[in-house]
Short mmCIF file of C-alpha atoms and ligand atoms in Angstrom, two decimals:
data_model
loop_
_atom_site.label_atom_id
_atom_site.label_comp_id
_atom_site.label_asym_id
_atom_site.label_seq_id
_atom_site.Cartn_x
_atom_site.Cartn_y
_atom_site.Cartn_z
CA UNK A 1 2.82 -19.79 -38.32
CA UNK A 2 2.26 -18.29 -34.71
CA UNK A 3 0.72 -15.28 -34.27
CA UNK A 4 2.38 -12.81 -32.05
CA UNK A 5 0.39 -11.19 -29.51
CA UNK A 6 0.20 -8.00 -27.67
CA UNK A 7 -1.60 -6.95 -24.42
CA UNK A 8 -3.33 -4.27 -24.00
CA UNK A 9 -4.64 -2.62 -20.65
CA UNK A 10 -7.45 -0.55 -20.88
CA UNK A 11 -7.44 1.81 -18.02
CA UNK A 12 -9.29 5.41 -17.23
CA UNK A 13 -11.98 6.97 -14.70
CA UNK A 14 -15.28 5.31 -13.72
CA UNK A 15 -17.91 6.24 -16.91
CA UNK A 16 -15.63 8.03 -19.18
CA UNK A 17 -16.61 5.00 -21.58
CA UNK A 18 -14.28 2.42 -21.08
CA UNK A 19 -16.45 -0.32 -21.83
CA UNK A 20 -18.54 0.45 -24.86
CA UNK A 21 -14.89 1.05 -26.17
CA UNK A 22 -14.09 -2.34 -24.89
CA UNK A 23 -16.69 -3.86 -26.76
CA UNK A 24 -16.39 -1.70 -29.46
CA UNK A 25 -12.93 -3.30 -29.93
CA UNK A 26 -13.78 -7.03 -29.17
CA UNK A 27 -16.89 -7.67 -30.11
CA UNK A 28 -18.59 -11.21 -28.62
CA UNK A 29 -14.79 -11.94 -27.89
CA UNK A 30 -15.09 -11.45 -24.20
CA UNK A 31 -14.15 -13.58 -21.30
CA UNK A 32 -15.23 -12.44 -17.51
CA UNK A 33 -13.06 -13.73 -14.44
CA UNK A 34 -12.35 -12.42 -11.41
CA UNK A 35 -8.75 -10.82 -10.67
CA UNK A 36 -6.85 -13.14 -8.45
CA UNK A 37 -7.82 -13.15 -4.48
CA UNK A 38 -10.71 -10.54 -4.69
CA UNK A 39 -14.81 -10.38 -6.34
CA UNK A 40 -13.78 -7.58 -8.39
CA UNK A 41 -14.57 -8.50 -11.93
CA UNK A 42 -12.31 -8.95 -14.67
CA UNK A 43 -13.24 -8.74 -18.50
CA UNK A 44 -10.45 -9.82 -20.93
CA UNK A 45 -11.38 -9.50 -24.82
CA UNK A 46 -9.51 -10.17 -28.11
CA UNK A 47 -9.32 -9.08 -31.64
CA UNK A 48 -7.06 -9.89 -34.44
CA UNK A 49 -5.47 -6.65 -36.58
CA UNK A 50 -2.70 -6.43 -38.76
CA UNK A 51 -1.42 -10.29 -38.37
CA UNK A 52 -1.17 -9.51 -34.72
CA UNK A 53 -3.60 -10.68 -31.96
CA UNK A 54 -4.70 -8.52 -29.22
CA UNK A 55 -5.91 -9.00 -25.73
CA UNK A 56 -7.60 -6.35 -24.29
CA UNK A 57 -7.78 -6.27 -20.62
CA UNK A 58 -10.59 -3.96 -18.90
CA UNK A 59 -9.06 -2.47 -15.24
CA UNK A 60 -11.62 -1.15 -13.09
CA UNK A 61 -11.98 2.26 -13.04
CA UNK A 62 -10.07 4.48 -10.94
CA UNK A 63 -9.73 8.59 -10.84
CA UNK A 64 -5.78 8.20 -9.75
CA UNK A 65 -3.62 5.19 -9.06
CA UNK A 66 -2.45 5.35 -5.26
CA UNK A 67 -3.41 2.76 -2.78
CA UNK A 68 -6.66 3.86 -1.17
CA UNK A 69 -8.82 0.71 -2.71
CA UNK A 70 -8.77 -2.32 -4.12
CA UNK A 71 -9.82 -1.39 -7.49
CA UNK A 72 -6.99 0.90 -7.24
CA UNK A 73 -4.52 -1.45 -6.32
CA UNK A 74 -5.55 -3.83 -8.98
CA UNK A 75 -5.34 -1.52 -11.77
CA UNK A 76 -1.82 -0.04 -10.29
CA UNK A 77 -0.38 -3.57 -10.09
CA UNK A 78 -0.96 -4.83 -13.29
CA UNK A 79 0.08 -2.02 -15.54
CA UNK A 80 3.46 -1.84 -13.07
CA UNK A 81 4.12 -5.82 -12.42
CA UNK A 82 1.78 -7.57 -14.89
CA UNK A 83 2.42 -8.36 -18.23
CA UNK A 84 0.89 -5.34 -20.53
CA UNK A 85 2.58 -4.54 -23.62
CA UNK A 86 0.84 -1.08 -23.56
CA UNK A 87 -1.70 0.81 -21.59
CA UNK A 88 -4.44 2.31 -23.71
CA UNK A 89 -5.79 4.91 -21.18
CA UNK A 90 -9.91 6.09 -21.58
CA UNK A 91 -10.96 9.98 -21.50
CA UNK A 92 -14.11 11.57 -22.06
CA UNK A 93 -13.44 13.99 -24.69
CA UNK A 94 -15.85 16.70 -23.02
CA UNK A 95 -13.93 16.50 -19.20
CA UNK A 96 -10.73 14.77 -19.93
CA UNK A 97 -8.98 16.25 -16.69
CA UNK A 98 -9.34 13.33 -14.67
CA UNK A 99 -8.40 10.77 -16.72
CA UNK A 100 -5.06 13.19 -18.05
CA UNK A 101 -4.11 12.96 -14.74
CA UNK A 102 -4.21 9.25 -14.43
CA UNK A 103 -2.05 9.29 -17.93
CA UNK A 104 0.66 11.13 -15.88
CA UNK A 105 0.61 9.04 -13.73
CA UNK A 106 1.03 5.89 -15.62
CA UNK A 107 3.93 7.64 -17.88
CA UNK A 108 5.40 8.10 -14.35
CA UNK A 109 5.66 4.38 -14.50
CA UNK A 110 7.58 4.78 -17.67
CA UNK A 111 5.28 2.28 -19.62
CA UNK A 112 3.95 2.73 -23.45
CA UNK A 113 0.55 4.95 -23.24
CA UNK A 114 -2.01 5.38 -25.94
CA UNK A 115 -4.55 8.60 -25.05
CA UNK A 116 -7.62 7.16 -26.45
CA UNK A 117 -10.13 10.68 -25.86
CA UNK A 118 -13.77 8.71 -26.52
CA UNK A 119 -17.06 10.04 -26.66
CA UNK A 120 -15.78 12.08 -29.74
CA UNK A 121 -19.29 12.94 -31.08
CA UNK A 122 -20.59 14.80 -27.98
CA UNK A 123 -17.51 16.94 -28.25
CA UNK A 124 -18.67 18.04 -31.62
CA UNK A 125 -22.21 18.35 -30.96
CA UNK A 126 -21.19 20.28 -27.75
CA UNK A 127 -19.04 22.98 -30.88
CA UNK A 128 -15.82 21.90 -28.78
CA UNK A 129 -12.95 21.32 -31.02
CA UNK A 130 -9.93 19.43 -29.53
CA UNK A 131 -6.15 19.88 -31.31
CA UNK A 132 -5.01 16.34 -31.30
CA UNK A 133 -1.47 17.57 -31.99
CA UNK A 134 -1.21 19.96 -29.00
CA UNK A 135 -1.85 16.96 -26.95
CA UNK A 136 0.42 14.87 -28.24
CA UNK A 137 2.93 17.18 -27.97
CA UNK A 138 2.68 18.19 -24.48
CA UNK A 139 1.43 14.75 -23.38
CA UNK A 140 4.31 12.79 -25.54
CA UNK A 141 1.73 9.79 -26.64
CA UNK A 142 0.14 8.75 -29.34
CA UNK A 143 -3.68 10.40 -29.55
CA UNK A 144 -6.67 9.00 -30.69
CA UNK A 145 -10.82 10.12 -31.17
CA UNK A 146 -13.29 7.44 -30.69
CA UNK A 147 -16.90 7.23 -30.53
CA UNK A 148 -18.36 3.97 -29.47
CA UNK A 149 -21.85 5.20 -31.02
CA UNK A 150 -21.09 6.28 -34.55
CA UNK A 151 -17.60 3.81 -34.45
CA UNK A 152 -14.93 7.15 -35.42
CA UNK A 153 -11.90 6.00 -34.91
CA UNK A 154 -12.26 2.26 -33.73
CA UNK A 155 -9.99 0.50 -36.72
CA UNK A 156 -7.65 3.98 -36.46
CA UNK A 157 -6.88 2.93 -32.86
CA UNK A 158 -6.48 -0.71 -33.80
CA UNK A 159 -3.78 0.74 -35.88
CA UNK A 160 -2.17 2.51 -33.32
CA UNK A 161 -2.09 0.09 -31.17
CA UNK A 162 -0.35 -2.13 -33.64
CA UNK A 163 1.94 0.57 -35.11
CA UNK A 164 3.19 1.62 -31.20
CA UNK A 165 4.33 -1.91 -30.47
CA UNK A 166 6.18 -2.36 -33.27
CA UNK A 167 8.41 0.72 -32.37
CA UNK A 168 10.77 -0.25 -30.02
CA UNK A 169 10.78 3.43 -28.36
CA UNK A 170 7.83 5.06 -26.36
CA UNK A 171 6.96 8.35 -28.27
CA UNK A 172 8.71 11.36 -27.24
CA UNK A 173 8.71 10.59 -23.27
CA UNK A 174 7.56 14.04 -21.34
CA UNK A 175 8.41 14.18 -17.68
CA UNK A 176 6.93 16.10 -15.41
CA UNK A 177 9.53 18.80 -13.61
CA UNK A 178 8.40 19.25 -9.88
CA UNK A 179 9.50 22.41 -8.21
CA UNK A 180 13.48 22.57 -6.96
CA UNK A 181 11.75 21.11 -3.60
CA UNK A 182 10.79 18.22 -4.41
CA UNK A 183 13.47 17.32 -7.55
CA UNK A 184 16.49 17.56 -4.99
CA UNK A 185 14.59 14.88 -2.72
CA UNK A 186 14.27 12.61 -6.04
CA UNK A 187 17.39 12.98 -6.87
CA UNK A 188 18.64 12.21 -3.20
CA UNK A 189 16.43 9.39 -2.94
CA UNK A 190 17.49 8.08 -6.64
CA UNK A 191 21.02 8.02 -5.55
CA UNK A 192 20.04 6.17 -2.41
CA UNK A 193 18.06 3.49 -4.42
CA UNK A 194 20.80 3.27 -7.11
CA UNK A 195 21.77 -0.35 -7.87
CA UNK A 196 19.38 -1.48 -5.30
CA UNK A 197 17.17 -4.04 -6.92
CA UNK A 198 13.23 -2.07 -6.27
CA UNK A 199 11.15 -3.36 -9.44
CA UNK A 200 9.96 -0.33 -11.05
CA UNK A 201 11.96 3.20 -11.76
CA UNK A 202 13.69 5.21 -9.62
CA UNK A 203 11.65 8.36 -10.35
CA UNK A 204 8.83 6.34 -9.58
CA UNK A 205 9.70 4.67 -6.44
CA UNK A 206 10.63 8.52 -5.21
CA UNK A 207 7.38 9.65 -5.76
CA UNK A 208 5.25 7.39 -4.07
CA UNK A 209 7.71 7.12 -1.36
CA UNK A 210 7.40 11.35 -0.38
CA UNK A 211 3.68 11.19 -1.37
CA UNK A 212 3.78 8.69 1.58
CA UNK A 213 1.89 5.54 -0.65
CA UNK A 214 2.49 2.85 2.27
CA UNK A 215 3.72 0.24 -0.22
CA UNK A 216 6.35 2.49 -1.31
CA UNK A 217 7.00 4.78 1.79
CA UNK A 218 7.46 1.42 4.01
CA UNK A 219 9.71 -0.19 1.17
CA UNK A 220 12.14 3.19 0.99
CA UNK A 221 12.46 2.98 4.81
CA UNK A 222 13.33 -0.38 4.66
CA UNK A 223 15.78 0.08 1.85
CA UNK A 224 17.60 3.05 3.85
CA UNK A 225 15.56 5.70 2.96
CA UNK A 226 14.69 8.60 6.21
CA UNK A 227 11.35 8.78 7.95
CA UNK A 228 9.33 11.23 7.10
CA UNK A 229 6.25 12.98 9.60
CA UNK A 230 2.79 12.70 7.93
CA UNK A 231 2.74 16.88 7.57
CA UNK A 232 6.25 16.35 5.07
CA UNK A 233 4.56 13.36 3.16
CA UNK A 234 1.03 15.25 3.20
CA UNK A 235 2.93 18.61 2.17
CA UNK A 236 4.93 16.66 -0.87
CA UNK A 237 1.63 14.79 -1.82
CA UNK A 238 -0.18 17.75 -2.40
CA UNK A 239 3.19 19.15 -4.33
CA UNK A 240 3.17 16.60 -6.69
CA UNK A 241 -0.62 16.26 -7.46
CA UNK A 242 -0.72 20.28 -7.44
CA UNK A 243 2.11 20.07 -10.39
CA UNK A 244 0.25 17.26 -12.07
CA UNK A 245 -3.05 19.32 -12.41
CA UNK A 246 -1.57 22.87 -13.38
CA UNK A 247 0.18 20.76 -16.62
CA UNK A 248 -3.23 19.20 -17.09
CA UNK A 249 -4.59 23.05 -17.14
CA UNK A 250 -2.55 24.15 -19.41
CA UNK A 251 -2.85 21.74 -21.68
CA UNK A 252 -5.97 21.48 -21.88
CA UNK A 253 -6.11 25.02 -22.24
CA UNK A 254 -3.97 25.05 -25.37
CA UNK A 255 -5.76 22.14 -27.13
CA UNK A 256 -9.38 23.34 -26.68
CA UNK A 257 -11.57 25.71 -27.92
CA UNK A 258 -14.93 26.09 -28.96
P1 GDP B 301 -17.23 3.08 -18.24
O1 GDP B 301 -17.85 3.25 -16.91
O2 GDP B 301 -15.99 3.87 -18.38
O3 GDP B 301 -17.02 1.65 -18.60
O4 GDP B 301 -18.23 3.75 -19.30
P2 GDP B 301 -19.37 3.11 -20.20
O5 GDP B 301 -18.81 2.44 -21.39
O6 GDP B 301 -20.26 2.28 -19.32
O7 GDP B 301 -20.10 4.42 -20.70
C1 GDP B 301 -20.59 5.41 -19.81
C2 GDP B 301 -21.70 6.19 -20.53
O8 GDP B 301 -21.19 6.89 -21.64
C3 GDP B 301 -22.79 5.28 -21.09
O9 GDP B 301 -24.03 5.93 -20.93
C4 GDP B 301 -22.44 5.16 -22.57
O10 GDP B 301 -23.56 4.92 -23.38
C5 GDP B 301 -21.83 6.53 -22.86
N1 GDP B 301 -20.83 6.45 -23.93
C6 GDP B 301 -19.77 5.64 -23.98
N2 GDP B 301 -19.05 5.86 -25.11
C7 GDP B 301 -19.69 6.83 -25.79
C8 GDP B 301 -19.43 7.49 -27.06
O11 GDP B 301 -18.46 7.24 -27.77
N3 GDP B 301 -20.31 8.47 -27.42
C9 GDP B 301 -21.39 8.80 -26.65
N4 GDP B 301 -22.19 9.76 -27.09
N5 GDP B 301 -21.65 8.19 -25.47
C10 GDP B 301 -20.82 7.22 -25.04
MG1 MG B 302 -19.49 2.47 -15.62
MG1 MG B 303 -16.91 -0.08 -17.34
#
């Protein structure tokens, strides 16, 4: 019989350990390319768990996903356009921040998100302990300790992995609540958009398009959508990323303690 498959892209900040859990995961089952048009490397990987078979693909690293490099743009466009069933995303368990706010991000996007926080032995030698359940309540995914060295959690995640696909649901989906500012503007700009045909959510689409991103900003004019001056999309960038990192505080704030 055929075995079904599910894709899975690995994404999270440069050196939080994205690749030892990479290998970790696949093994020798590795395959290097490049990602269509550019140099920058692209490592695919496989394993088989549960009857299913999964392809692992490594994005480069990136500390958010807007549009100010390539390895940004890469990573952005395949977990929005490509073909990912879910999007496992990397943080070191000893300075997750970063990487959190890349997860808010990609929920933004609306897609399936596993936390994967890696590097779970130098939390405890550090005496941090972590509440996995805090985060997954206040993050609404699925949450998972690793360590590529001792191997914690490797066949746990393969599970999760497995176990998420098979729902048809995403968790318990969180969404972020911007101050009265910037939620009017979404929801003119969602009622602008509506039945417009635009690829990815509304909420989305919104976001980028105050934040100024010029592949959505341009779009939104296009589609009907007001000009804005650089000080409004500068002001509502900084809004939005502000909001982003003050839930990332306080989460973190709840879940750790040493
Ligand atoms: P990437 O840049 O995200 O791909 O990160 P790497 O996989 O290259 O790892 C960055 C550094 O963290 C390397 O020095 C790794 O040896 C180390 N590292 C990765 N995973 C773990 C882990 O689970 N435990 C510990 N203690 N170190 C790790
Ligand atoms: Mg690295
Ligand atoms: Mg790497």
């Amino acid at each position: 019989s055929e075995t079904a498959t599910v894709k899975v892209a690995l994404a999270g900040c440069p050196n939080v350990g994205k690749t030892s859990l990479f290998n970790a995961l696949t093994g020798t089952k590795q395959y290097v390319a490049n990602w269509p048009g550019v140099t920058v490397e692209k490592k695919e990987g496989s394993f088989t768990h549960r009857g299913y078979r999964i392809n692992l693909v490594d994005l480069p690293g990136t500390y958010s996903l807007g549009y100010s490099s390539i390895d940004e743009k890469i990573a952005r466009d395949y977990i929005l356009k490509g073909d990912a069933d879910l999007v496992v995303v990397v943080a070191d368990s000893v300075n997750p921040e970063q990487s959190l706010y890349l997860l808010l991000e990609i929920l933004e996007m609306e897609k399936k998100v596993i936390l994967v926080l890696t590097a779970i032995d130098e939390a405890r030698k550090l005496g941090i302990k972590i509440d996995r359940y805090e985060l997954q309540k206040h993050l609404g995914v699925p949450v998972v300790f690793t360590s590529a060295v001792t191997g914690e959690g490797i066949e746990k995640l393969k599970d999760r992995i497995v176990e998420y696909h098979e729902e048809n649901d995403v968790f318990h989906r969180i969404v972020i609540k911007y101050e009265e500012k910037v939620e009017s503007k979404i929801s003119q700009i969602e009622s602008v958009l509506r039945g417009k045909k635009i690829g990815v959510n509304p909420r989305y689409f919104a976001l980028k398009y105050l934040s100024g991103d010029p592949e959505f900003y341009n779009e939104g004019v296009k589609l009907g959508l007001p000009e804005l001056s650089e000080e409004e999309r500068i002001a509502y960038r900084l809004l939005i990323s502000k909001k982003k990192r003050e839930y990332i505080e306080s989460i973190v704030k709840e879940a750790y303690s040493n």
